[in-house]
Tab-separated table of C-alpha atoms in Angstrom:
chain	number	residue	atom	x	y	z
J	286	ASP	CA	171.334	43.451	109.773
J	287	THR	CA	170.728	40.264	107.838
J	288	GLY	CA	170.091	41.740	104.429
J	289	VAL	CA	166.932	42.296	102.433
J	290	SER	CA	163.982	40.450	103.915
J	291	GLN	CA	160.828	39.506	102.024
J	292	ASN	CA	157.606	38.110	103.419
J	293	PRO	CA	155.902	35.840	102.844
J	294	ARG	CA	158.281	33.504	101.044
J	295	HIS	CA	155.415	31.676	99.365
J	296	LYS	CA	151.836	32.664	98.678
J	297	ILE	CA	149.090	30.638	97.057
J	298	THR	CA	145.930	32.514	96.245
J	299	LYS	CA	142.780	32.017	94.260
J	300	ARG	CA	142.223	33.996	91.113
J	301	GLY	CA	140.498	37.265	91.852
J	302	GLN	CA	141.869	37.649	95.361
J	303	ASN	CA	144.133	40.487	96.489
J	304	VAL	CA	147.621	39.824	97.807
J	305	THR	CA	150.222	41.984	99.499
J	306	PHE	CA	153.941	41.358	99.799
J	307	ARG	CA	156.380	43.081	102.113
J	308	CYS	CA	160.024	43.969	101.647
J	309	ASP	CA	162.347	45.182	104.388
J	310	PRO	CA	165.498	46.655	102.842
J	311	ILE	CA	168.903	46.981	104.436
J	312	SER	CA	168.430	49.755	106.952
J	313	GLU	CA	170.654	52.483	105.524
J	314	HIS	CA	169.621	51.899	101.904
J	315	ASN	CA	167.485	54.644	100.400
J	316	ARG	CA	166.853	52.862	97.079
J	317	LEU	CA	164.351	50.039	96.885
J	318	TYR	CA	163.468	48.073	93.749
J	319	TRP	CA	160.817	45.522	92.811
J	320	TYR	CA	161.340	42.954	90.063
J	321	ARG	CA	159.234	40.068	88.769
J	322	GLN	CA	160.757	36.821	87.597
J	323	THR	CA	158.789	34.193	85.713
J	324	LEU	CA	159.987	30.647	85.149
J	325	GLY	CA	162.903	30.475	82.743
J	326	GLN	CA	163.275	34.224	82.485
J	327	GLY	CA	165.458	36.867	84.008
J	328	PRO	CA	163.976	39.371	86.450
J	329	GLU	CA	161.969	42.208	84.943
J	330	PHE	CA	161.907	45.649	86.498
J	331	LEU	CA	158.609	46.753	88.021
J	332	THR	CA	159.273	49.905	90.020
J	333	TYR	CA	161.699	51.674	92.303
J	334	PHE	CA	161.737	54.105	95.203
J	335	GLN	CA	164.178	56.653	96.409
J	336	ASN	CA	163.267	57.034	100.046
J	337	GLU	CA	159.447	57.293	100.024
J	338	ALA	CA	159.181	58.634	96.467
J	339	GLN	CA	158.222	56.205	93.715
J	340	LEU	CA	160.355	57.437	90.828
J	341	GLU	CA	159.725	54.987	88.013
J	342	LYS	CA	157.109	52.400	87.129
J	343	SER	CA	157.342	49.838	84.361
J	344	ARG	CA	154.556	49.349	81.852
J	345	LEU	CA	154.381	45.847	83.327
J	346	LEU	CA	152.865	47.411	86.413
J	347	SER	CA	149.210	47.482	85.437
J	348	ASP	CA	146.498	49.312	87.352
J	349	ARG	CA	146.024	46.195	89.481
J	350	PHE	CA	149.502	46.649	90.943
J	351	SER	CA	150.412	49.247	93.534
J	352	ALA	CA	153.561	49.737	95.554
J	353	GLU	CA	154.237	51.931	98.522
J	354	ARG	CA	157.154	52.783	100.725
J	355	PRO	CA	155.844	54.810	103.630
J	356	LYS	CA	158.467	56.797	105.502
J	357	GLY	CA	161.160	55.420	103.214
J	358	SER	CA	161.519	52.215	105.173
J	359	PHE	CA	159.809	48.937	104.236
J	360	SER	CA	157.813	48.605	101.039
J	361	THR	CA	154.650	46.755	100.101
J	362	LEU	CA	153.561	45.497	96.715
J	363	GLU	CA	149.853	44.810	96.334
J	364	ILE	CA	148.198	42.969	93.483
J	365	GLN	CA	144.436	43.321	93.216
J	366	ARG	CA	142.159	40.840	91.461
J	367	THR	CA	144.991	38.403	90.833
J	368	GLU	CA	145.187	36.544	87.536
J	369	GLN	CA	147.002	33.333	86.688
J	370	GLY	CA	149.511	35.346	84.688
J	371	ASP	CA	150.587	37.032	87.918
J	372	SER	CA	152.155	33.772	89.099
J	373	ALA	CA	155.847	34.545	89.458
J	374	MET	CA	158.665	35.231	91.869
J	375	TYR	CA	158.587	38.806	93.123
J	376	LEU	CA	162.028	40.069	94.035
J	377	CYS	CA	162.944	43.088	96.101
J	378	ALA	CA	166.365	44.737	96.126
J	379	SER	CA	167.891	47.716	97.891
J	380	SER	CA	170.976	49.854	97.495
J	381	PHE	CA	172.618	52.777	99.245
J	382	ASN	CA	172.721	54.799	96.038
J	383	ARG	CA	172.662	54.208	92.291
J	384	ASP	CA	176.401	53.567	92.096
J	385	THR	CA	176.574	50.886	94.771
J	386	GLU	CA	175.637	47.235	94.713
J	387	ALA	CA	171.970	46.288	94.822
J	388	PHE	CA	171.278	43.521	97.336
J	389	PHE	CA	168.389	41.192	96.584
J	390	GLY	CA	166.017	39.425	98.904
J	391	GLN	CA	165.043	35.784	98.500
J	392	GLY	CA	161.781	36.711	96.881
J	393	THR	CA	158.117	35.891	97.319
J	394	ARG	CA	156.798	33.137	95.098
J	395	LEU	CA	153.188	33.773	94.127
J	396	THR	CA	151.003	31.024	92.737
J	397	VAL	CA	147.550	31.979	91.494
J	398	VAL	CA	145.195	29.006	91.172
W	143	ALA	CA	165.280	50.077	74.697
W	144	GLN	CA	168.156	47.969	75.868
W	145	THR	CA	168.235	44.216	75.394
W	146	VAL	CA	170.515	41.590	76.891
W	147	THR	CA	171.026	38.216	75.239
W	148	GLN	CA	172.465	35.097	76.800
W	149	SER	CA	172.655	32.430	74.125
W	150	GLN	CA	173.650	29.515	76.369
W	151	PRO	CA	170.641	28.255	78.335
W	152	GLU	CA	172.675	25.555	80.069
W	153	MET	CA	176.314	24.689	80.554
W	154	SER	CA	178.196	22.136	82.579
W	155	VAL	CA	181.856	21.765	83.391
W	156	GLN	CA	184.047	19.558	85.522
W	157	GLU	CA	185.154	20.875	88.872
W	158	ALA	CA	188.423	22.847	88.698
W	159	GLU	CA	188.007	23.598	85.012
W	160	THR	CA	187.483	27.012	83.463
W	161	VAL	CA	184.177	28.023	81.917
W	162	THR	CA	183.092	31.094	79.966
W	163	LEU	CA	179.528	32.371	79.869
W	164	SER	CA	178.505	34.603	76.979
W	165	CYS	CA	176.465	37.770	76.983
W	166	THR	CA	175.719	40.328	74.309
W	167	TYR	CA	173.684	43.480	74.658
W	168	ASP	CA	172.201	46.172	72.521
W	169	THR	CA	172.182	49.841	73.416
W	170	SER	CA	172.662	53.202	71.783
W	171	GLU	CA	174.087	54.688	74.948
W	172	ASN	CA	177.742	55.300	75.666
W	173	ASN	CA	177.755	55.267	79.449
W	174	TYR	CA	176.425	52.281	81.310
W	175	TYR	CA	177.166	49.491	83.758
W	176	LEU	CA	177.247	45.768	83.072
W	177	PHE	CA	176.818	43.102	85.714
W	178	TRP	CA	176.929	39.378	86.255
W	179	TYR	CA	174.609	38.072	88.945
W	180	LYS	CA	174.533	34.583	90.406
W	181	GLN	CA	171.269	33.004	91.562
W	182	PRO	CA	171.876	29.771	93.491
W	183	PRO	CA	169.057	27.287	94.029
W	184	SER	CA	168.050	29.177	97.208
W	185	ARG	CA	167.010	31.976	94.788
W	186	GLN	CA	168.783	34.979	96.357
W	187	MET	CA	170.529	36.955	93.627
W	188	ILE	CA	174.157	37.805	94.376
W	189	LEU	CA	176.360	40.262	92.493
W	190	VAL	CA	179.406	38.504	91.032
W	191	ILE	CA	181.139	41.280	89.148
W	192	ARG	CA	180.510	44.720	87.715
W	193	GLN	CA	182.002	46.663	84.820
W	194	GLU	CA	181.727	50.366	84.044
W	195	ALA	CA	181.597	50.937	80.292
W	196	TYR	CA	184.029	53.849	80.429
W	197	LYS	CA	186.731	51.643	81.935
W	198	GLN	CA	188.854	49.840	79.382
W	199	GLN	CA	190.330	47.470	81.940
W	200	ASN	CA	188.355	44.281	82.415
W	201	ALA	CA	186.989	43.759	85.919
W	202	THR	CA	188.310	40.884	88.026
W	203	GLU	CA	187.076	39.435	91.306
W	204	ASN	CA	189.180	36.517	92.502
W	205	ARG	CA	188.275	33.558	90.239
W	206	PHE	CA	185.811	35.637	88.211
W	207	SER	CA	186.820	37.885	85.346
W	208	VAL	CA	185.107	39.473	82.394
W	209	ASN	CA	185.997	40.077	78.786
W	210	PHE	CA	184.345	43.387	77.931
W	211	GLN	CA	184.319	44.256	74.249
W	212	LYS	CA	182.493	47.572	74.002
W	213	ALA	CA	182.512	47.888	70.226
W	214	ALA	CA	181.168	44.360	69.845
W	215	LYS	CA	178.739	44.870	72.758
W	216	SER	CA	179.949	41.677	74.334
W	217	PHE	CA	180.431	40.951	78.025
W	218	SER	CA	181.497	37.399	78.837
W	219	LEU	CA	182.208	35.945	82.278
W	220	LYS	CA	185.097	33.598	82.884
W	221	ILE	CA	185.109	31.402	85.967
W	222	SER	CA	188.484	29.849	86.710
W	223	ASP	CA	189.107	26.819	88.917
W	224	SER	CA	185.371	26.187	89.096
W	225	GLN	CA	183.937	24.947	92.382
W	226	LEU	CA	180.785	23.017	93.262
W	227	GLY	CA	179.425	26.163	94.904
W	228	ASP	CA	179.496	27.899	91.529
W	229	THR	CA	176.483	25.820	90.455
W	230	ALA	CA	173.720	28.376	89.872
W	231	MET	CA	171.844	30.436	87.328
W	232	TYR	CA	173.967	33.287	86.028
W	233	PHE	CA	172.354	36.439	84.722
W	234	CYS	CA	173.976	39.170	82.710
W	235	ALA	CA	172.462	42.600	83.324
W	236	PHE	CA	172.681	46.134	81.962
W	237	MET	CA	172.030	49.492	83.565
W	238	SER	CA	172.382	52.831	81.821
W	239	PHE	CA	173.772	55.847	83.632
W	240	GLY	CA	170.491	57.595	82.963
W	241	ASN	CA	168.247	55.387	85.061
W	242	GLU	CA	168.317	52.833	87.832
W	243	LYS	CA	166.650	49.757	86.445
W	244	LEU	CA	168.537	46.590	85.635
W	245	THR	CA	167.751	44.831	82.357
W	246	PHE	CA	168.518	41.123	82.658
W	247	GLY	CA	169.183	38.399	80.149
W	248	THR	CA	167.379	35.076	80.313
W	249	GLY	CA	170.192	33.414	82.220
W	250	THR	CA	172.583	30.488	81.864
W	251	ARG	CA	172.192	27.487	84.148
W	252	LEU	CA	175.703	26.402	85.107
W	253	THR	CA	176.340	23.017	86.676
W	254	ILE	CA	179.713	22.105	88.112
W	255	ILE	CA	180.257	18.360	87.979
W	256	PRO	CA	182.271	16.750	90.776
């Protein structure tokens, strides 16, 4: 296992298009987290899953955002009708439980033009 | 809501020297975790050190140690014998016992000068 994997690493899209990102967590980890990081800022929490259940969503996650984790394995984050303000690095992390270390992926950098 | 403040946007230090990164936080909770994460230029966030608020003893991991002052809500990171590989963004983060989200500061860009 090589850690948390995120694809694609980079995505350029035109405003108004839909995009989907994928995160593959470390295999035995039942927690999966999504964060967004804009330039010059720390990551901001978006949502998290325990197995397939989405347990918390940030107010940052507008109706245009949706995340899924079917069967408690990989997760997808979809952004519909992208806006320039969505340009950011989207980070995924996973952990075995809430008391253990969260491991981060390298992120997907989204640029909306 | 919790907030985390890192007042040093950038720092630089000569290789082998010691450097301290500052972090303060605001919370009304009594039980929580504090973290320092390192984000090298490759962008993958790595956990450096973790502190449980109920533990009075400061956490230490090899060259990395913290000074946790609960009453002052201060959580600084000391890097001893700094190495070129320590060059990175460093983020201080908070997590309450009651939930699972990390609240990050804005980061400190640390450069180790050869």
